[in-house]
XYZ file of C-alpha atoms in Angstrom:
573
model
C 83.568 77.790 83.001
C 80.669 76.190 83.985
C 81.535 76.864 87.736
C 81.832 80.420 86.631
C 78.471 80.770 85.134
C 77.108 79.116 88.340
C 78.344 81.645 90.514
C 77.191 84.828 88.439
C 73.376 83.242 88.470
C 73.691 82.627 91.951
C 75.147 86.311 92.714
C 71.987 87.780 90.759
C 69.906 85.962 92.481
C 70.967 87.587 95.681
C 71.051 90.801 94.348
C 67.352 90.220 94.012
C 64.395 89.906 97.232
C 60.957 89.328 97.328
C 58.719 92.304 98.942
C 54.883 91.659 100.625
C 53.137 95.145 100.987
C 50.028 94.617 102.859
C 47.311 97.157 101.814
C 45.066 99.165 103.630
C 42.132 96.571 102.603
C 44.331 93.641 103.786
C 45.306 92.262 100.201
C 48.854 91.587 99.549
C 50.908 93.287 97.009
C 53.841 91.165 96.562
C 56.827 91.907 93.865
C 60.408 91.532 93.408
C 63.144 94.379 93.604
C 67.109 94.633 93.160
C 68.511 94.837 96.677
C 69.864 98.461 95.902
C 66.430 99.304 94.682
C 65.477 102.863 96.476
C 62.017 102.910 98.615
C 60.780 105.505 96.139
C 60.953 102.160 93.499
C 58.618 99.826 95.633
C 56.291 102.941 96.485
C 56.084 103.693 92.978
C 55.522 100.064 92.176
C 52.344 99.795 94.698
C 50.925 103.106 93.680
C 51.064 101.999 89.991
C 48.809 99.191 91.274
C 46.517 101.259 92.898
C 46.461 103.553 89.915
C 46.765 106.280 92.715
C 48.146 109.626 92.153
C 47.457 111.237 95.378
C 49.999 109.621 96.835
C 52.228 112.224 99.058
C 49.637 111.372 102.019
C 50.651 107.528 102.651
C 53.971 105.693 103.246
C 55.147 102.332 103.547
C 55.720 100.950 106.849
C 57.796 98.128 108.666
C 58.927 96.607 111.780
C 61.960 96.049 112.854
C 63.610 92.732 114.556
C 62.827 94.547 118.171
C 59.711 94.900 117.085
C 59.812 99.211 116.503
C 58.263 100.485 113.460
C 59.461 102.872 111.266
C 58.348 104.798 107.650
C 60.492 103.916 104.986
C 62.978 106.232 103.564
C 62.103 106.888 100.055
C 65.233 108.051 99.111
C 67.526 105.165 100.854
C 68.018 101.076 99.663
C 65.000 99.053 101.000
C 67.499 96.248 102.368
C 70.296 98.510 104.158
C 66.713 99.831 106.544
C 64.985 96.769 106.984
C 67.565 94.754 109.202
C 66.032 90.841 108.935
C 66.236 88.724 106.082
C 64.293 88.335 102.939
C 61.371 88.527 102.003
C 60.846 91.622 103.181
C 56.862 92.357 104.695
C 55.544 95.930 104.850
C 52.268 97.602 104.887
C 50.631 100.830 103.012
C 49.352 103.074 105.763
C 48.521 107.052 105.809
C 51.318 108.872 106.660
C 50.117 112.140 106.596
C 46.253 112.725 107.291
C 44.780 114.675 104.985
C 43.231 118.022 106.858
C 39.640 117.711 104.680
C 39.272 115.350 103.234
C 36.079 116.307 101.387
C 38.961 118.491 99.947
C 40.749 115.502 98.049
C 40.967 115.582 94.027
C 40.086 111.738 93.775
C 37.455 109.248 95.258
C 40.334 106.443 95.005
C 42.448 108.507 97.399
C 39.061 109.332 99.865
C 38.519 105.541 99.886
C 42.078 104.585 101.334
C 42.276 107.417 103.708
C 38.288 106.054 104.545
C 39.899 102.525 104.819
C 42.740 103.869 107.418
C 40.392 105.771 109.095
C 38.083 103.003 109.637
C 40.833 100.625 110.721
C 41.975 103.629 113.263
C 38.538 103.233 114.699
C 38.990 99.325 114.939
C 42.580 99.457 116.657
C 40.823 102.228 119.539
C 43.030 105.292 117.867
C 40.053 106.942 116.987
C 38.204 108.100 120.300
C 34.433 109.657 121.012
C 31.213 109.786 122.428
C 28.424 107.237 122.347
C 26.482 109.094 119.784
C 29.131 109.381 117.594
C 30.545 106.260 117.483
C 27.319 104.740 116.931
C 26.655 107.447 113.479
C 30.391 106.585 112.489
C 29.880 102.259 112.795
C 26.099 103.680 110.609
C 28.091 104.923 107.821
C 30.574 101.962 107.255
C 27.100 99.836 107.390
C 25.574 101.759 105.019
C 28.984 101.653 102.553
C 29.612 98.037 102.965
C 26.056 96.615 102.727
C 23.873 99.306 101.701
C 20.448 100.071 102.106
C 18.474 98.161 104.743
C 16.675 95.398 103.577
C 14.089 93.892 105.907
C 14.639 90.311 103.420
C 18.403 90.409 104.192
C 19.684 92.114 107.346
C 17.480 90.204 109.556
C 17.231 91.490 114.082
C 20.982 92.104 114.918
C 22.429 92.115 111.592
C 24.589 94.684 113.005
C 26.432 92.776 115.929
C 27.770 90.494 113.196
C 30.506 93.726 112.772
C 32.800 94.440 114.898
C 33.840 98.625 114.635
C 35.277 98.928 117.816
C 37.505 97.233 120.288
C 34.579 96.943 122.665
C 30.843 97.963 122.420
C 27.621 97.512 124.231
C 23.974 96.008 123.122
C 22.783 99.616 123.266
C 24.800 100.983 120.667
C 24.549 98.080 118.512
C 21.243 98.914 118.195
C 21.351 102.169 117.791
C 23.790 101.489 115.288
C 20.821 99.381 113.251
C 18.493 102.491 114.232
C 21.038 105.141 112.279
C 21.522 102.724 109.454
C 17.504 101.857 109.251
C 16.119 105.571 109.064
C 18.680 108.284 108.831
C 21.106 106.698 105.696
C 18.539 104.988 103.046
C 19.473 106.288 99.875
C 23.374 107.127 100.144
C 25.690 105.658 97.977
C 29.249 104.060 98.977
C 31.220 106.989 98.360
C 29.008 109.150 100.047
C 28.608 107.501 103.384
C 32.247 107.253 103.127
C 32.559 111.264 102.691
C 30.415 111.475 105.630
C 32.170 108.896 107.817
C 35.354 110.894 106.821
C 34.015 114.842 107.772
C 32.839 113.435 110.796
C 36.094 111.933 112.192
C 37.680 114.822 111.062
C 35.613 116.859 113.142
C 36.960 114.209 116.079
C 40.574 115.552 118.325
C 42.094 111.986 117.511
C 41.644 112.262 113.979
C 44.850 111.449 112.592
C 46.623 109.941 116.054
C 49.264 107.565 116.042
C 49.808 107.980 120.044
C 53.476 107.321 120.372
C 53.930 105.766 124.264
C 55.989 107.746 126.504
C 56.367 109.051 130.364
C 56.348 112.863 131.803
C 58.905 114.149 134.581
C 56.662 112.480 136.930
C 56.939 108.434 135.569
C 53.004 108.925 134.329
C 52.328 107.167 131.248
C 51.485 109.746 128.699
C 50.678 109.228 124.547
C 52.586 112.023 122.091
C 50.626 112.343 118.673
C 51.315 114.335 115.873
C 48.294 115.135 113.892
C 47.213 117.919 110.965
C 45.895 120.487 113.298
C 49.407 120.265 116.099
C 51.444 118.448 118.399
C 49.044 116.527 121.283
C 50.056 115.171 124.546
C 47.356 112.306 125.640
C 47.277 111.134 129.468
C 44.523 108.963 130.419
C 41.028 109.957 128.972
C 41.417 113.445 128.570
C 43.744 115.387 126.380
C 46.533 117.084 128.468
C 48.338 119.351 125.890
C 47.601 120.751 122.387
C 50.480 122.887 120.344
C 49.697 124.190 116.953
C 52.290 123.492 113.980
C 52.821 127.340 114.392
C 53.651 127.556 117.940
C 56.096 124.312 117.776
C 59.800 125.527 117.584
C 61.955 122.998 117.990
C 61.820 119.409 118.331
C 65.141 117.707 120.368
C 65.584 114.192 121.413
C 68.535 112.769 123.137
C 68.580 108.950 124.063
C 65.436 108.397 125.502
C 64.520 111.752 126.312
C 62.588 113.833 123.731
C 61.896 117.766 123.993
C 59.418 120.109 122.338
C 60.013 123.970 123.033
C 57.263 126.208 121.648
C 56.082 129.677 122.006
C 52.246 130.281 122.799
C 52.756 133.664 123.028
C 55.448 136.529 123.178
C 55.730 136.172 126.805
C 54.922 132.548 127.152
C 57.636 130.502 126.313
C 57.352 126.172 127.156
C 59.245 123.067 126.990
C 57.959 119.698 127.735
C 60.087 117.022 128.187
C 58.923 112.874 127.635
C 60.670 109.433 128.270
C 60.210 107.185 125.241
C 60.875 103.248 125.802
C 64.018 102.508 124.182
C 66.144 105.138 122.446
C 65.223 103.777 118.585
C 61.442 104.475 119.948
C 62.935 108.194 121.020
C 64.839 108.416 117.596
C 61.309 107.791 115.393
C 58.876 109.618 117.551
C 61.561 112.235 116.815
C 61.196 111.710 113.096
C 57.635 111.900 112.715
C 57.426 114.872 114.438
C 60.319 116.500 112.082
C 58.046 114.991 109.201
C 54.667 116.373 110.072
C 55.907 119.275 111.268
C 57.534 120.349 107.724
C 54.644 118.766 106.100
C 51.365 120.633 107.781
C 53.342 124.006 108.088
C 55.986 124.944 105.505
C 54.930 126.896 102.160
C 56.912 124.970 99.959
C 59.339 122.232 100.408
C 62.373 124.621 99.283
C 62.300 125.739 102.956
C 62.624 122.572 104.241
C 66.566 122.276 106.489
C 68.168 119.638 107.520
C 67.175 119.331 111.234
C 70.183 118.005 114.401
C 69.505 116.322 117.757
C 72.830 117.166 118.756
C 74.193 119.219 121.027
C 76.892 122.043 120.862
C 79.873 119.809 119.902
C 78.545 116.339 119.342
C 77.239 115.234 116.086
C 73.697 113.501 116.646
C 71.368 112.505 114.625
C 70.625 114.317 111.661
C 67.410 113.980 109.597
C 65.530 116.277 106.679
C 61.911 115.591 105.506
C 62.234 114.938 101.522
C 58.936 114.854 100.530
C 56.538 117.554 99.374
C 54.210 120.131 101.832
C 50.710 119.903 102.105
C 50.079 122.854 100.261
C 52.039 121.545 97.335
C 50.403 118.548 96.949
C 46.459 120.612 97.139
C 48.160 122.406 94.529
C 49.296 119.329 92.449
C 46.493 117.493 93.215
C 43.754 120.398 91.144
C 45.967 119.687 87.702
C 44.855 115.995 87.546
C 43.024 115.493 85.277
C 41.501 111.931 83.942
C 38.630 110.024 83.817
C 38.121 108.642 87.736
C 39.106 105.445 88.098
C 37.088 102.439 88.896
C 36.374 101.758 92.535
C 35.214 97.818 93.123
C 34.346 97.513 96.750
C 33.366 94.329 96.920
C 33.547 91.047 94.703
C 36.896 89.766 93.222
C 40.252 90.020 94.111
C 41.948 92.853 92.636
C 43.580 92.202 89.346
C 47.372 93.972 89.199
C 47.570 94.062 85.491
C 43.951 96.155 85.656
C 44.414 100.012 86.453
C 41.125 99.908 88.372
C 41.370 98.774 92.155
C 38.794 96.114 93.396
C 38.254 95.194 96.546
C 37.529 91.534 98.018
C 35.086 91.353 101.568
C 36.885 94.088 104.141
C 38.526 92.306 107.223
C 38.336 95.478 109.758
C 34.428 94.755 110.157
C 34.822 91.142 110.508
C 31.630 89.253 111.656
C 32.029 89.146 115.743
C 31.527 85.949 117.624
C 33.403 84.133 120.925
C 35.842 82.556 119.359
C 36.804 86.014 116.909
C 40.258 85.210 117.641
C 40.600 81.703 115.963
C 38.965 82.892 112.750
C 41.348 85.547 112.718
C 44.385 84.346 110.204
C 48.103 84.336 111.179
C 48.731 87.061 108.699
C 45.456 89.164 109.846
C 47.018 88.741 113.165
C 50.801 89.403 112.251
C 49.075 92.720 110.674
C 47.450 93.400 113.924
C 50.585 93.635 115.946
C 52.227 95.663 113.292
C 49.798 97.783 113.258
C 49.793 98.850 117.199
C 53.396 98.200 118.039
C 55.140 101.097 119.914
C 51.543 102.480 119.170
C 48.915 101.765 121.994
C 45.477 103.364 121.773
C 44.444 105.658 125.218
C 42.402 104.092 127.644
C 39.553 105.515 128.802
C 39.383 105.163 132.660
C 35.756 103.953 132.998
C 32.661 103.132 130.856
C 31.442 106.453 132.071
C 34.432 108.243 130.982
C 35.606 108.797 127.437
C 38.829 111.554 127.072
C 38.131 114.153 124.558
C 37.609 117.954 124.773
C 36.857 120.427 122.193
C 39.207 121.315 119.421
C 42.126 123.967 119.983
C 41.395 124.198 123.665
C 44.471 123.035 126.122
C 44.378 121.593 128.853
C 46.974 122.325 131.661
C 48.144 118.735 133.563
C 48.242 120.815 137.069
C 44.661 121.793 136.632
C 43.504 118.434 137.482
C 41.047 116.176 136.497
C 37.779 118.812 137.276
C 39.468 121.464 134.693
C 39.531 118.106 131.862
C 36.388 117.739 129.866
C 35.300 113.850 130.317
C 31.632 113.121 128.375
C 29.096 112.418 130.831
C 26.842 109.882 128.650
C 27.378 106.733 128.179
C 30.438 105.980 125.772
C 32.159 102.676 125.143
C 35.561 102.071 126.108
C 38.549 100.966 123.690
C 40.917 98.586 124.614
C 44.088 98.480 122.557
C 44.699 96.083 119.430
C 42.946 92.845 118.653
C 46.368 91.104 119.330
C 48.548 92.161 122.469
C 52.127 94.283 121.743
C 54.696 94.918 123.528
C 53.295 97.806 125.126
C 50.078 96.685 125.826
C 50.766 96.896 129.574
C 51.842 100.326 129.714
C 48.385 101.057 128.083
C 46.724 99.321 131.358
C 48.501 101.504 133.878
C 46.634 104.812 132.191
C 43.274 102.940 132.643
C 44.161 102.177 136.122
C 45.204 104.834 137.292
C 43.785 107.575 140.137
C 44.983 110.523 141.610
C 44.579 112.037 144.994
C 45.325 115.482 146.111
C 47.243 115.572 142.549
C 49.311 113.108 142.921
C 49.157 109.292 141.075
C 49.021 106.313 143.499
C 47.455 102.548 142.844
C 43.958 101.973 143.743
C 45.307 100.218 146.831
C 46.473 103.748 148.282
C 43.031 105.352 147.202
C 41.278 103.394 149.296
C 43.712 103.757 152.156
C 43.108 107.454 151.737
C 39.557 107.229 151.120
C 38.881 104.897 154.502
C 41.780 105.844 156.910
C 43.278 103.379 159.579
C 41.635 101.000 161.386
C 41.956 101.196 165.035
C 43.572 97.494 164.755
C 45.654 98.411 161.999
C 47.468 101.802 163.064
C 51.014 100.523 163.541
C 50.707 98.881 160.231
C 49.593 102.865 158.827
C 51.982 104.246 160.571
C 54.484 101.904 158.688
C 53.461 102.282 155.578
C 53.223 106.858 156.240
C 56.677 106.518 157.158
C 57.405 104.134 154.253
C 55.827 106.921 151.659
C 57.778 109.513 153.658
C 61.242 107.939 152.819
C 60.293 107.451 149.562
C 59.076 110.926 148.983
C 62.503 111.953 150.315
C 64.539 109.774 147.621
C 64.764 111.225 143.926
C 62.467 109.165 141.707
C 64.430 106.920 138.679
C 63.160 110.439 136.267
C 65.439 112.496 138.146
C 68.296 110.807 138.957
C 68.453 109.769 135.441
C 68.013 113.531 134.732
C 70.576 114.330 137.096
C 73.381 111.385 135.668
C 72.357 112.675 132.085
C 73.241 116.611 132.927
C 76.316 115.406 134.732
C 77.635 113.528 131.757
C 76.861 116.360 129.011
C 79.041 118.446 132.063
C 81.934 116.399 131.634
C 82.101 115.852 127.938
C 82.031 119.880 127.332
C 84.994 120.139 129.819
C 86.846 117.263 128.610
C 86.117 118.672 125.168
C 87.274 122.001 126.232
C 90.883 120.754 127.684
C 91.186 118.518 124.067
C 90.768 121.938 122.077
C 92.973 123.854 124.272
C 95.894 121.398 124.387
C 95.456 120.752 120.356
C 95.474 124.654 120.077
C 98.768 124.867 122.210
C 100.567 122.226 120.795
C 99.668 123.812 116.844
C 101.068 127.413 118.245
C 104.596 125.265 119.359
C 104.998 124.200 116.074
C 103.992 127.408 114.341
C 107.102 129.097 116.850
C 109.479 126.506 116.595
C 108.962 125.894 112.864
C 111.032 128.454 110.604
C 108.182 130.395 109.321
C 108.791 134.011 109.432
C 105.870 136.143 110.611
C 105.819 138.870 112.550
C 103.736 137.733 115.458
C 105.597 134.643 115.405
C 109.113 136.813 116.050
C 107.708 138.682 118.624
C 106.652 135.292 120.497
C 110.204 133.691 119.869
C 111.954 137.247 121.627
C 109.722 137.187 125.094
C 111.986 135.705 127.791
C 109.049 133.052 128.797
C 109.501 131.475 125.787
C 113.266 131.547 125.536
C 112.875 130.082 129.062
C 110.031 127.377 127.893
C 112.508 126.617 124.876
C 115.625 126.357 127.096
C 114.263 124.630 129.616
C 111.722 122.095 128.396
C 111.004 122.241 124.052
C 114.753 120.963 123.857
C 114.898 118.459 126.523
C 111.604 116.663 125.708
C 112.600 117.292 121.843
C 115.829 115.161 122.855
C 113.724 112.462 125.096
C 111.395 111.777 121.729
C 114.521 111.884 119.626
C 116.119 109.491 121.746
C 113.083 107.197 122.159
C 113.016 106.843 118.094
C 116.310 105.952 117.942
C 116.349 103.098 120.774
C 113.120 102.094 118.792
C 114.892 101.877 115.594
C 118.009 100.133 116.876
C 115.881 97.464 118.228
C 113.816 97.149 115.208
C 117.000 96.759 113.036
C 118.356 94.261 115.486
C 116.035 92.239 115.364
């Protein structure tokens, strides 16, 4: 009995894990849930703490064992998606960027999406000039610390924060100028309004730059944001497709297609290589996900979307949430007294339906050694937060990528048709920690082209110089040595090639599998007794008589024959 009773405590206790939701102001929500609990459950749970009912725009989000994130399913078990052990460690990010933000119901919600924003900045996601970089950093001064005080904020108060991967003297002080003259007066939620219109004025406003390669093996960054689909390739913005003019998304292994129509007559697919195929399979998602979120009516017209082909079953996915629209919509009936926002001071209380915030760890005070004082959780976060997810590069100090909004840029017009900023703009790196794909972020920095074509700076200054008279034999080698290589596929298209070789295959050994299952079911049907009239007429044609004669009853004997050797020996022994 007592053994018994042992054993059912011990089997509820497994049914049982613990679950650490990091939050968008680094505090830790931590709780316990039944390990068939749904996703829905545990995002309930956390929004209940955050008293937040605005919540269609944010999602909880993990890491895998191979280090690839994913968005967890809502309507699936938290422990059959997460594949390590318990306790389980997640954070609360924005999933879907809200398209105004000045246009959201509740300061709570404008806060957290302010938070994200500000932490996109931090982690190099968020791109721009000089000028406004320096009014952004002004308006998270202004929010955190308020008003400038000559008594408190004594020369270079502001280089204590650190807003961006890298910045210069200059635009530390001009941050200090913005926050001096041009902000007295605003409140917290204000400057944080204005931080927020102005970033949403920004083209990486709501990037989460997926790595990839084109046709070509150049490293490349897909993003889905409110406004379209954007393709990023070192500091300039390569392609731009509006929700409307996207038509399908299509991924197979590590190859991932988007076919849309610009105009009637202008029809386009581009075609990326993700990392690894689960990398493929989620950049594959989010784009299903924002795409059904930014453009749909209603979320009755949402379908069930395929990767696969003609006759293989791939992967099949269908966005379950609600559409932007619905949730504007939703979002005008609340109606309640605004909850209490405490930016600073204690640490928040979960029994208290008021969120507080304790001292924010994005604008953390910046000295040489920043990287001890940063925490092994605050540094477990970081990687989290920019695996499979490396901020573009900007080639130079002098160079920052970004172009106006809605224009597109065509890769083959080259780097004069790409609008680069000609002051002086700082130059993100990628997270504070490095990831695994940290090095694939270098090669877009690094790289040069010449006459169109991407070589290493080695080659440019080959080209640039030319041969020395000493050292022509050695050119000569290395011209022929680009010639055979020019000659040779490149690894893109001979995997191309092996991939459209095996879909060849599989339809043709698919084909001969339905044809012989469709002739063996029509011998049946004629040698079974069923009497139909096409049937009869089959059985009366001489070929068949002479396929019946000649080899239905012989093989029919072999088999019979067969069976009973089989079952003598069985019996015998």
């Amino acid at each position: 009995m007592l053994s018994r009773l042992m054993s059912s405590s011990i089997r509820s206790l497994d049914r049982e894990c613990n679950c650490t939701v990091r939050l968008l102001d680094d505090s830790e929500y931590t709780c316990t849930v039944q390990r068939d609990a749904k996703g829905q459950y545990l995002f309930d749970l956390i929004c209940h703490h955050l008293n937040l009912l605005e919540k269609d725009y944010f999602g909880i989000r993990y890491v895998d064992p191979d280090k690839q994130r994913h968005w967890l399913e809502f309507s699936k078990s938290i422990s059959k998606q997460l594949k390590s052990q318990p306790p389980f460690t997640m954070c609360l990010r924005v999933k879907f960027y809200p398209p105004d933000p000045a246009a959201l119901r509740e300061e709570i919600t404008r806060y957290l999406v302010f938070l994200q924003v500000k932490r996109d900045l931090y982690h190099g996601r968020l791109l721009c000039k000089t000028t406004d970089a320096a009014l952004l950093a002004a308006y998270i001064l202004q929010a955190e610390i308020g008003d400038y005080d000559p008594g408190k904020h004594p020369e270079g108060y502001s280089s204590k924060f650190q807003f961006f991967p890298k910045h210069s003297e200059k635009l530390e002080r001009r941050i200090a100028e913005i926050h001096k003259t041009e902000l007295i007066g605003q409140s917290p939620e204000t400057s944080e309004l204005n931080f927020l219109q102005k970033a949403q004025m920004l083209e990486t406003y709501g990037v989460d730059p997926h790595p990839c390669k084109d046709v070509s093996g150049n490293p490349a960054f897909l993003a889905f944001t409110p406004f379209g689909f954007t393709v990023l390739q070192g500091n300039r913005r390569v392609h731009f497709l509006k929700w409307d003019e996207v038509t399908k998304l299509k991924f197979e292994a590590k190859t991932f297609h988007i076919y849309a129509n610009q105009s009637e007559d202008k029809k386009i697919i581009l075609t990326y290589f993700a990392p690894t195929p689960e990398a493929c399979k989620h950049l594959w998602k989010c784009g299903v996900e924002n795409q059904a979120f930014y453009k749909l009516e209603k979320s009755s017209q949402v379908r069930t979307v395929s990767s696969s082909n003609l006759f293989f079953k791939g992967s099949r996915f269908r966005y379950s949430g609600k559409v932007a629209k619905e949730v504007m919509e939703q979002s005008a009936k609340i109606k309640r007294d605004p909850p209490e926002i405490h930016r600073a001071g204690m640490v928040p209380s979960r029994s208290c339906p008021s969120i507080t915030h304790g001292p924010r760890l994005t604008s953390v005070p910046r000295t040489r050694r920043r990287a001890v004082h940063i925490s092994i959780m605050e540094g477990l976060e970081s990687l989290r937060d920019s695996a499979h997810s490396t901020p573009v590069r900007s080639v130079s100090h002098g160079e920052s990528f970004l172009s106006s909004r809605g224009q597109l840029l065509d890769g083959s017009e080259g780097g004069a048709a790409a609008a680069v900023i000609s002051d002086e703009a700082y130059s993100p790196a990628d997270s504070v920690l490095p990831t695994p794909v940290a090095e694939r972020g270098a090669e877009v920095g690094g790289a040069r082209h010449v006459n169109g074509a991407p070589c290493s700076n080695g080659e440019e200054k080959e080209s640039e110089a030319g041969p020395s008279k000493d050292g022509k034999a050695a050119g000569a080698g290395r011209r022929a040595l680009r010639l055979v290589r020019s000659k040779s596929l490149p690894p893109s298209d001979v995997e191309e090639l092996n991939k459209f070789v095996l879909s060849v295959v599989r339809l043709f050994l698919v084909t001969i599998g339905l044809l012989f299952a469709l002739l063996l079911l029509l011998i049946m049907l004629t040698e079974s007794d069923l009497d139909i009239a096409f049937l009869r007429d089959i059985r009366k044609t001489p070929e068949f008589q002479q396929f019946h004669i000649e080899y239905f009853c012989p093989l029919r004997r072999w088999f019979a024959c067969k069976l009973r050797w089989i079952g003598g020996f069985l019996v015998s022994k």
